mmCIF file with all atom_site columns, C-alpha atoms in Angstrom:
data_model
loop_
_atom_site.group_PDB
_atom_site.id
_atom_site.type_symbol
_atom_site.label_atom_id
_atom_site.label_alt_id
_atom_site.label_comp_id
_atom_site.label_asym_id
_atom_site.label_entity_id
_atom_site.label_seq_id
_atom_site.pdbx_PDB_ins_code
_atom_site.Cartn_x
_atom_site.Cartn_y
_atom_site.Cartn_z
_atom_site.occupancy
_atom_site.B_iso_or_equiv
_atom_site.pdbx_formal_charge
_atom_site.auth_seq_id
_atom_site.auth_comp_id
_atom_site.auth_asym_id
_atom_site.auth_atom_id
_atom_site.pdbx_PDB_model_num
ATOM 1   C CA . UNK O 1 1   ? -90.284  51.481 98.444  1.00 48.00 ? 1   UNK O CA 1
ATOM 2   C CA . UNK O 1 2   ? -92.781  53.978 99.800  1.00 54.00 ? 2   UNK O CA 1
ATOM 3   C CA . UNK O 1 3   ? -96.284  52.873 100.083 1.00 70.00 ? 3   UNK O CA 1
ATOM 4   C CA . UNK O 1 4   ? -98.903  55.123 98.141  1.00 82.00 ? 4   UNK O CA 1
ATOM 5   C CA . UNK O 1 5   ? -101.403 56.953 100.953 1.00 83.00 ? 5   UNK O CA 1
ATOM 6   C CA . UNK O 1 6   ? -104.010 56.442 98.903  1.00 86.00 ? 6   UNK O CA 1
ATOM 7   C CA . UNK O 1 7   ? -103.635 52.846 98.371  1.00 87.00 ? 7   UNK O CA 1
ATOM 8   C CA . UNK O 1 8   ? -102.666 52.709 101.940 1.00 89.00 ? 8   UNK O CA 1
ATOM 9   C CA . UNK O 1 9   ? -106.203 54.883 102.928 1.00 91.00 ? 9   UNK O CA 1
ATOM 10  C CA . UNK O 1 10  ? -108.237 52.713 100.316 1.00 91.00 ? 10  UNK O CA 1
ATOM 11  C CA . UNK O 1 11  ? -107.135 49.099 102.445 1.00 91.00 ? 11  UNK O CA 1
ATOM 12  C CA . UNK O 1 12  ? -108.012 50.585 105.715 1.00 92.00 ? 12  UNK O CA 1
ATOM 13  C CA . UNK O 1 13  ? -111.894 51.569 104.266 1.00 93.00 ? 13  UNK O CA 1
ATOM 14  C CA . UNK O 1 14  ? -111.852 47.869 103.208 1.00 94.00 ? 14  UNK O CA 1
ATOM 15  C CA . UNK O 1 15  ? -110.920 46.491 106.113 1.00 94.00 ? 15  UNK O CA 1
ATOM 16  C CA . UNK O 1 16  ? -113.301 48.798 108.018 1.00 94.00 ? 16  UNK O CA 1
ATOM 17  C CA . UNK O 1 17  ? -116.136 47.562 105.761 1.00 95.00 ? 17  UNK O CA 1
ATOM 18  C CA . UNK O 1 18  ? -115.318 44.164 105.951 1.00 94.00 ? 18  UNK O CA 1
ATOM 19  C CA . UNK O 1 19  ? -115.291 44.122 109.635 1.00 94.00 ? 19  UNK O CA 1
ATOM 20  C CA . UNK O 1 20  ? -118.482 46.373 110.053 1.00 94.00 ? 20  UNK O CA 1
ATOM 21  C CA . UNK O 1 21  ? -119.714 43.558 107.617 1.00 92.00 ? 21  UNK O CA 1
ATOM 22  C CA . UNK O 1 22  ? -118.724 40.723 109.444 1.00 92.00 ? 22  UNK O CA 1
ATOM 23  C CA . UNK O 1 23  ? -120.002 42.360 113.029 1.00 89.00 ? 23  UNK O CA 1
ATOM 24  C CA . UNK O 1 24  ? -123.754 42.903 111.722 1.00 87.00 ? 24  UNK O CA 1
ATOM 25  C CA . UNK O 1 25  ? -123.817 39.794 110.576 1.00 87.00 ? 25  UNK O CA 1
ATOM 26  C CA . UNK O 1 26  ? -122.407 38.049 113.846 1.00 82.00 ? 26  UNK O CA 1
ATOM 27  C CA . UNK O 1 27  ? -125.355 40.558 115.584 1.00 80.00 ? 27  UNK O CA 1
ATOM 28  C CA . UNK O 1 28  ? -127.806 39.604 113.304 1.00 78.00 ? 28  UNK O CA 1
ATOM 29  C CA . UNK O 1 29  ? -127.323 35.602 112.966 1.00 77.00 ? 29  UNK O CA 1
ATOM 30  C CA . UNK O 1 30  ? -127.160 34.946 117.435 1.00 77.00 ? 30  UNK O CA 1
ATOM 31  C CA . UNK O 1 31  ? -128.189 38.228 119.041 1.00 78.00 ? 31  UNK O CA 1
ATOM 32  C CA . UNK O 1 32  ? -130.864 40.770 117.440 1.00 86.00 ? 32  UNK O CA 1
ATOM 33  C CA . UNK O 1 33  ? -133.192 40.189 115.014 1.00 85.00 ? 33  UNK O CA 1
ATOM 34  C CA . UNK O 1 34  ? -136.170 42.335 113.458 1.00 87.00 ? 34  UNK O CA 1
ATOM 35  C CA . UNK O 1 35  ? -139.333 41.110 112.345 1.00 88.00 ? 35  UNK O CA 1
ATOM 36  C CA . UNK O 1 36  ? -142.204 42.750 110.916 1.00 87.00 ? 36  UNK O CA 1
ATOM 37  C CA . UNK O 1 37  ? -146.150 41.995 112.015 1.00 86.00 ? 37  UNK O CA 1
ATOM 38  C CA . UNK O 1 38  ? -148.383 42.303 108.493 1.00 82.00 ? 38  UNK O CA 1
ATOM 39  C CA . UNK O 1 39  ? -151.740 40.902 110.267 1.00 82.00 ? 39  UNK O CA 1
ATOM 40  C CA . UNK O 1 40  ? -153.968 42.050 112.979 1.00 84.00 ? 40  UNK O CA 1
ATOM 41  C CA . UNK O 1 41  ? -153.518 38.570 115.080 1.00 87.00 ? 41  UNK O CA 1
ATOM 42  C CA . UNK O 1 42  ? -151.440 40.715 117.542 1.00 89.00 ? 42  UNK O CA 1
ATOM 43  C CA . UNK O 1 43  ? -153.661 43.610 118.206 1.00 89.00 ? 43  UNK O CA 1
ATOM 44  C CA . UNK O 1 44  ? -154.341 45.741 120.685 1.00 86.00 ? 44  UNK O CA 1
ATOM 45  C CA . UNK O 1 45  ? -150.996 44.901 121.939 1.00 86.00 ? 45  UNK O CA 1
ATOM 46  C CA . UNK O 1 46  ? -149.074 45.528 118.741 1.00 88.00 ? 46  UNK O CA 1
ATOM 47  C CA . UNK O 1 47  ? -150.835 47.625 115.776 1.00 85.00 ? 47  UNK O CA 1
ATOM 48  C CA . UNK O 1 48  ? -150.955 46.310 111.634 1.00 84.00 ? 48  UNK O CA 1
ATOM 49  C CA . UNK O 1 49  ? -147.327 46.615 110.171 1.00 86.00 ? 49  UNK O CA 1
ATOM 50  C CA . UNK O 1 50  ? -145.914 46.730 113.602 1.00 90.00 ? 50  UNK O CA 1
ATOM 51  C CA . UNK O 1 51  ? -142.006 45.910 113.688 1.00 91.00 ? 51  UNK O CA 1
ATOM 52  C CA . UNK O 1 52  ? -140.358 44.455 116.103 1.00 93.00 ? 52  UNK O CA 1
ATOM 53  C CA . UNK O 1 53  ? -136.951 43.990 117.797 1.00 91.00 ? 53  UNK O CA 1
ATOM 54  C CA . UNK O 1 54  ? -136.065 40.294 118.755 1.00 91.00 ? 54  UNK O CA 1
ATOM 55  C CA . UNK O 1 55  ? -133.709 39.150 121.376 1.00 89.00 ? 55  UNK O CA 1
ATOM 56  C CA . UNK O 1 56  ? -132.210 36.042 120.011 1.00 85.00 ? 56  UNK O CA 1
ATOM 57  C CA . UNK O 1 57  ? -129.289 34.919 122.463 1.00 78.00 ? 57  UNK O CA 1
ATOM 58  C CA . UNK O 1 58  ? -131.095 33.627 125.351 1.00 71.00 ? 58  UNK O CA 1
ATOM 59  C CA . UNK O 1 59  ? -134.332 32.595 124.890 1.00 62.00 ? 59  UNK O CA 1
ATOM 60  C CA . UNK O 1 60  ? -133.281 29.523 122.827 1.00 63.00 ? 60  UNK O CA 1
ATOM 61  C CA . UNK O 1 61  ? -134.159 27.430 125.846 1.00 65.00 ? 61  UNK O CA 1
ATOM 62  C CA . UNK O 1 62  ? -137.534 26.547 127.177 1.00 70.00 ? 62  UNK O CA 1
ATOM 63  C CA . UNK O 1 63  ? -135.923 27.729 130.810 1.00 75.00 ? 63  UNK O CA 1
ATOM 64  C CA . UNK O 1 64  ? -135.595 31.608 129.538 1.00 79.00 ? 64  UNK O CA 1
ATOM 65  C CA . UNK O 1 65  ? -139.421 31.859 128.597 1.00 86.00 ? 65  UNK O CA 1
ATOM 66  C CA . UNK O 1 66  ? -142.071 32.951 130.896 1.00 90.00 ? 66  UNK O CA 1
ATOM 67  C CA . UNK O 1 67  ? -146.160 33.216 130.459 1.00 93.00 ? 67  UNK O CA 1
ATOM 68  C CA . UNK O 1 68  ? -146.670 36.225 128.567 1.00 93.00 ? 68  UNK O CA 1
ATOM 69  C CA . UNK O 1 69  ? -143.664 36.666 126.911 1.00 93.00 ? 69  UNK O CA 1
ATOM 70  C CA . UNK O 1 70  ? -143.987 37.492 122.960 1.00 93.00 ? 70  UNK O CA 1
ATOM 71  C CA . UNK O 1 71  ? -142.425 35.268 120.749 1.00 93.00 ? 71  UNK O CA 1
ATOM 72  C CA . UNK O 1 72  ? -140.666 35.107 117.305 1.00 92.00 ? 72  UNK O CA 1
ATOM 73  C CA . UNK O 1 73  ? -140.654 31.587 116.018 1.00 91.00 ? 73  UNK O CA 1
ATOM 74  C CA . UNK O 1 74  ? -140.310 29.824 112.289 1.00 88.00 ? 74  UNK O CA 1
ATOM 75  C CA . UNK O 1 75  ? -142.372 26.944 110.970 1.00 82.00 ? 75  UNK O CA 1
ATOM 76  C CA . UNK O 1 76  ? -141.705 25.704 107.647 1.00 80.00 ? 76  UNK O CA 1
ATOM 77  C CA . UNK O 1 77  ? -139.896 29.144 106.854 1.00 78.00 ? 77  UNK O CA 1
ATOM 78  C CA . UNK O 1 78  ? -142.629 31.479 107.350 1.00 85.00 ? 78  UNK O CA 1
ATOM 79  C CA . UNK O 1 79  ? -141.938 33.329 110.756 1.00 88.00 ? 79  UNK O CA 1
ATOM 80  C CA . UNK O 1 80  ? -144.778 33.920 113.393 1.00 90.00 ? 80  UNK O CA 1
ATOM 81  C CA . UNK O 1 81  ? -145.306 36.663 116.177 1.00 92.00 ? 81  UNK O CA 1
ATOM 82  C CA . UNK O 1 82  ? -147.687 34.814 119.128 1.00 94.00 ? 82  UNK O CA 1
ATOM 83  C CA . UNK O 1 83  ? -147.917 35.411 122.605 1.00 95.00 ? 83  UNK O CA 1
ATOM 84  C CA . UNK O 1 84  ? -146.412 32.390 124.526 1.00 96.00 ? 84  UNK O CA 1
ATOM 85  C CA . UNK O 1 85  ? -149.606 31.227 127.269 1.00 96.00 ? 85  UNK O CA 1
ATOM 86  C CA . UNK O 1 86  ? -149.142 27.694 128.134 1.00 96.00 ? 86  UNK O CA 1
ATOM 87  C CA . UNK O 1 87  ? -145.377 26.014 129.384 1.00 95.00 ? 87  UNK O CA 1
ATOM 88  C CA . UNK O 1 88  ? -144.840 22.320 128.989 1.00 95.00 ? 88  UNK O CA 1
ATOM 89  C CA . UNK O 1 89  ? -146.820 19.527 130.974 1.00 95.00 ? 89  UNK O CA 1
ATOM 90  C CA . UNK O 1 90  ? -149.594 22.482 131.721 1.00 97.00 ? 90  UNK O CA 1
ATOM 91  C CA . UNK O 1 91  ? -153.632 22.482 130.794 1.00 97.00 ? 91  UNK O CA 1
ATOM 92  C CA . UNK O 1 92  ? -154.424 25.419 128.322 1.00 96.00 ? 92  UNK O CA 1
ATOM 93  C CA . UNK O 1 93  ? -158.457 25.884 127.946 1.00 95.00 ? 93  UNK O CA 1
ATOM 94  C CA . UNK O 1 94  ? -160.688 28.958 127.174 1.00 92.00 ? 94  UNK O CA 1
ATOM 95  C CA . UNK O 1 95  ? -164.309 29.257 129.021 1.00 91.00 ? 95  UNK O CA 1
ATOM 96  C CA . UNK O 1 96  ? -165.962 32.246 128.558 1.00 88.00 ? 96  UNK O CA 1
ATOM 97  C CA . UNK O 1 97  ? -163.584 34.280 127.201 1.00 87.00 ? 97  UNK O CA 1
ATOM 98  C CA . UNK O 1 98  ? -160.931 33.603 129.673 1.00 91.00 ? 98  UNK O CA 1
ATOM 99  C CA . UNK O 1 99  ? -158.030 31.311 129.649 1.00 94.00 ? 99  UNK O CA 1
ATOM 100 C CA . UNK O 1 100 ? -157.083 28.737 132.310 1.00 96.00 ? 100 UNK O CA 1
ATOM 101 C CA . UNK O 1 101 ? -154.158 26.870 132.826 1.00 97.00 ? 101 UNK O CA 1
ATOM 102 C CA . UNK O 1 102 ? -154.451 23.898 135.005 1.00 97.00 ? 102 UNK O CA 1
ATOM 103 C CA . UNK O 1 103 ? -158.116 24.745 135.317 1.00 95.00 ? 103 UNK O CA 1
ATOM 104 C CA . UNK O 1 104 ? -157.159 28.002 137.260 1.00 96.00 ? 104 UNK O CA 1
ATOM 105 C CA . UNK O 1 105 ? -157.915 31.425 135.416 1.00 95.00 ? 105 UNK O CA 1
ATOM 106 C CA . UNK O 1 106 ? -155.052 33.754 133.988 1.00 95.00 ? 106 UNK O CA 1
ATOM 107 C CA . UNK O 1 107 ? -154.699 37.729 134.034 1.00 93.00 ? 107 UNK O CA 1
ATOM 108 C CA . UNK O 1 108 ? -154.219 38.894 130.254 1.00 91.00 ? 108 UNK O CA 1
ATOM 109 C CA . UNK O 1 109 ? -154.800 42.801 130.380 1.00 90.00 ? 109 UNK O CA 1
ATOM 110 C CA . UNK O 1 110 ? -153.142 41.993 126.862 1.00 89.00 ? 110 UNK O CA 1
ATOM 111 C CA . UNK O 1 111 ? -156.098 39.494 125.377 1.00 87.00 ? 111 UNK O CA 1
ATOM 112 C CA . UNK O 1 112 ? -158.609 40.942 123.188 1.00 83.00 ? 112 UNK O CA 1
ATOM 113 C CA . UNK O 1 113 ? -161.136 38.110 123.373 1.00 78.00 ? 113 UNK O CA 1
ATOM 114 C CA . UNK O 1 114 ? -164.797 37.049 122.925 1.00 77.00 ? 114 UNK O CA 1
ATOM 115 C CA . UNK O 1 115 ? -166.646 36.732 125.994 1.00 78.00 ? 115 UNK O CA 1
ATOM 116 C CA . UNK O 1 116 ? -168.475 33.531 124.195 1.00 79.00 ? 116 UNK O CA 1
ATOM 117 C CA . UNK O 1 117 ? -165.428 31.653 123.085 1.00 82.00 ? 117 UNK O CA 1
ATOM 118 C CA . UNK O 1 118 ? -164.164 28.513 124.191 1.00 86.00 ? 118 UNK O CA 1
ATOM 119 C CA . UNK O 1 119 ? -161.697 25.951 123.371 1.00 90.00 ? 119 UNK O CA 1
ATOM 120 C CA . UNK O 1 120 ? -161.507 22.565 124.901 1.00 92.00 ? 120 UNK O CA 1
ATOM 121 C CA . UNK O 1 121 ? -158.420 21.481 127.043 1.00 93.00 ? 121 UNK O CA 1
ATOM 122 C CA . UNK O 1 122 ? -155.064 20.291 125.591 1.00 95.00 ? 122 UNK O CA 1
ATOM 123 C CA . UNK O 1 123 ? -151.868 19.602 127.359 1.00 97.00 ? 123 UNK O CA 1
ATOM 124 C CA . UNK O 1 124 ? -148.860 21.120 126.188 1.00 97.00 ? 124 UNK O CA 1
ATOM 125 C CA . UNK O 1 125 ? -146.045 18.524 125.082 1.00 96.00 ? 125 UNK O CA 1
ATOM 126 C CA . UNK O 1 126 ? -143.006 18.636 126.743 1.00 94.00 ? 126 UNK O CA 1
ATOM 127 C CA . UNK O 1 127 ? -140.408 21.131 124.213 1.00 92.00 ? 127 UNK O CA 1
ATOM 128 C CA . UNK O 1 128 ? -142.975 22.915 123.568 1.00 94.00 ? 128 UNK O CA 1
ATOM 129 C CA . UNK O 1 129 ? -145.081 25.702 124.409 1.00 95.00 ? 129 UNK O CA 1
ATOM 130 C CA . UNK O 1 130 ? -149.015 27.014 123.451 1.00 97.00 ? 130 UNK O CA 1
ATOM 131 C CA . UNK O 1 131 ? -149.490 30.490 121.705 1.00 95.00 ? 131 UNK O CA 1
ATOM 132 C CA . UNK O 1 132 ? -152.211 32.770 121.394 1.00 94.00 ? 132 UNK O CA 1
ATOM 133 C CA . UNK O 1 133 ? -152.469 35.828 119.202 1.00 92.00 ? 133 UNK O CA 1
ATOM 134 C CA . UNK O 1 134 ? -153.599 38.921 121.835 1.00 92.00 ? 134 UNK O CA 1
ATOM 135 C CA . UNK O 1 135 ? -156.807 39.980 119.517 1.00 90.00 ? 135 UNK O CA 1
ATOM 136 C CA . UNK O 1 136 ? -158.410 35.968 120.009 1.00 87.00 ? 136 UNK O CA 1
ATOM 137 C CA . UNK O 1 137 ? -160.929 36.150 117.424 1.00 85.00 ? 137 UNK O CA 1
ATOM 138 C CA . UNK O 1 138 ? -157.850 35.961 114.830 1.00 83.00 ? 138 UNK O CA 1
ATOM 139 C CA . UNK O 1 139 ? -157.158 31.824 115.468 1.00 82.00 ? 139 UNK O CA 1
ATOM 140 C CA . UNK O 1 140 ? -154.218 31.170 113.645 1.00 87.00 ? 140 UNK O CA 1
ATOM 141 C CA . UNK O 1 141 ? -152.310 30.195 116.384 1.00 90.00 ? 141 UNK O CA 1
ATOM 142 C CA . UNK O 1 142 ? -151.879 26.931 118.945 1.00 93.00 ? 142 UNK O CA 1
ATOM 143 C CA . UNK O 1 143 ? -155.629 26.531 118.469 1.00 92.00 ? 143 UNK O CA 1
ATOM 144 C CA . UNK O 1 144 ? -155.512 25.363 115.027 1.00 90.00 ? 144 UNK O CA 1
ATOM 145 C CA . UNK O 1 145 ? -151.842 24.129 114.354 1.00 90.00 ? 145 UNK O CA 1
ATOM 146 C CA . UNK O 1 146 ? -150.784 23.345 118.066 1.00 92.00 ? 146 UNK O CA 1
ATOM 147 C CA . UNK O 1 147 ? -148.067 24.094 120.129 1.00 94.00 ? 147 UNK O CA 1
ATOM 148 C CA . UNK O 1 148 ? -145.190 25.217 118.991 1.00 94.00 ? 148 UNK O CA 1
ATOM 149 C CA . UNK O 1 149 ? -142.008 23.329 119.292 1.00 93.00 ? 149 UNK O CA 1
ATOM 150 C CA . UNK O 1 150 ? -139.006 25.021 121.749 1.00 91.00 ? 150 UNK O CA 1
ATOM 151 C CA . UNK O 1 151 ? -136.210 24.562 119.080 1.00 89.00 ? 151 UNK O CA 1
ATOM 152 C CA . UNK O 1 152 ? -138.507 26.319 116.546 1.00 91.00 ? 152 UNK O CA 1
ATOM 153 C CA . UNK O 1 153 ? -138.272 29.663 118.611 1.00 91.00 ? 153 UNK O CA 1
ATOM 154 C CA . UNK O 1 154 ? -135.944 32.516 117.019 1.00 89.00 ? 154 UNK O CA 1
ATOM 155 C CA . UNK O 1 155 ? -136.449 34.879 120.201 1.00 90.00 ? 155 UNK O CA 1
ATOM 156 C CA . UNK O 1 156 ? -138.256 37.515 122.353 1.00 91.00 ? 156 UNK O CA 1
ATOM 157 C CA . UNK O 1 157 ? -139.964 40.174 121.128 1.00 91.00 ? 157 UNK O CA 1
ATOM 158 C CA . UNK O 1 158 ? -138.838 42.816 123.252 1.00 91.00 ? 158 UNK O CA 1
ATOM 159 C CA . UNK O 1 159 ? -139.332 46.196 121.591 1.00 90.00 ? 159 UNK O CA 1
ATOM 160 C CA . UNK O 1 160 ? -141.917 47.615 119.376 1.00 92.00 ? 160 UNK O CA 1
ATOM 161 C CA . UNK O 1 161 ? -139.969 50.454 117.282 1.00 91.00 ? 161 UNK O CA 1
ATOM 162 C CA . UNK O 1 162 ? -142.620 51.045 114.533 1.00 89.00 ? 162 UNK O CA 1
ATOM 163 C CA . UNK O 1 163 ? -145.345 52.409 113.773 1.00 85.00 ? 163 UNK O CA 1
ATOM 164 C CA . UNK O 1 164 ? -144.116 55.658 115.548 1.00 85.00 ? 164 UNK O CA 1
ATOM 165 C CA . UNK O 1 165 ? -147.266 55.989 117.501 1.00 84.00 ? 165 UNK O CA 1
ATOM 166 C CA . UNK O 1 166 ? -147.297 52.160 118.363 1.00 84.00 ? 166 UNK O CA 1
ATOM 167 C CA . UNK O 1 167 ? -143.444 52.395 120.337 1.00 88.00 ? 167 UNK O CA 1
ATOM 168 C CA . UNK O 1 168 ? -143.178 50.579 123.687 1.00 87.00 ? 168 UNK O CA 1
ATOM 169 C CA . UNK O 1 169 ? -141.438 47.955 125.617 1.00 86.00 ? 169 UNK O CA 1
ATOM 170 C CA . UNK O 1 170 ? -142.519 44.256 125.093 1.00 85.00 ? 170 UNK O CA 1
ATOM 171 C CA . UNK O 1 171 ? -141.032 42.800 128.259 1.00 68.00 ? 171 UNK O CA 1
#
């Protein structure tokens, strides 16, 4: 019996579908994410209604992050874009405007901050790291709900692909 070519053309577009399907979601769920910055905690770095690329594979481990490096992380199902400024065992505090970490002063070309504002020492628990948003005044960050827990992060922000005039490289 002779199979019918279009019954035969109709299984392969299944298939195809079903495996582009299956792909994208692999992609999705362990290596790439997108996520999508509604406030203005970010800013200047990223603009209102930025979106973002997110490399998900490797920085599941407190190892893979550095000082600086943006962050996507979930609490309680609401995700979070911060800018990751303390590691584990270190002193964060703010004098002046500028932040310190084991009472010796950090370069952040990236901060948009007060020149009045302080915040008192903490140490940042082990698994864990201590977030800032970029524009400072905006404190809903490690200041009020404190640092965030490793296993919590979803990835690295590593590519700002909208708004148009907003594109760059977040590494």
């Amino acid at each position: 019996m002779m199979n019918n070519p279009y019954s035969q053309f109709l299984q392969e577009i299944i298939e195809i579908i079903l495996i582009v399907f299956a792909l994208s979601w692999l992609l999705k769920t362990y290596l790439i994410g997108f996520a999508h910055l509604e406030g203005a905690e970010m800013m200047p770095s990223l603009s209102l209604d930025s979106q973002v690329l997110v490399e998900k594979y490797f920085y599941r481990s407190i190892d893979a992050l550095d000082r600086g490096d943006v962050i996507l992380y979930s609490d309680n199902g609401v995700e979070s874009i911060k800018r990751v400024i303390g590691l584990p065992g270190e002193k964060v505090e703010i004098k002046n405007g500028y932040t310190y970490i084991n009472s010796k002063p950090i370069y952040e070309p990236y901060a948009n901050t007060p020149k009045t504002y302080t915040f008192s020492t903490v140490v940042v628990p082990e698994d864990h790291v201590f977030t800032l948003n970029d524009n400072r005044a905006s404190k809903n960050d490690s200041r009020s709900f404190g640092s965030v827990p490793v296993q919590s992060i979803e990835g690295k922000a590593l590519f700002c692909y909208w708004p148009l005039s907003s594109v760059q490289i977040l590494l």
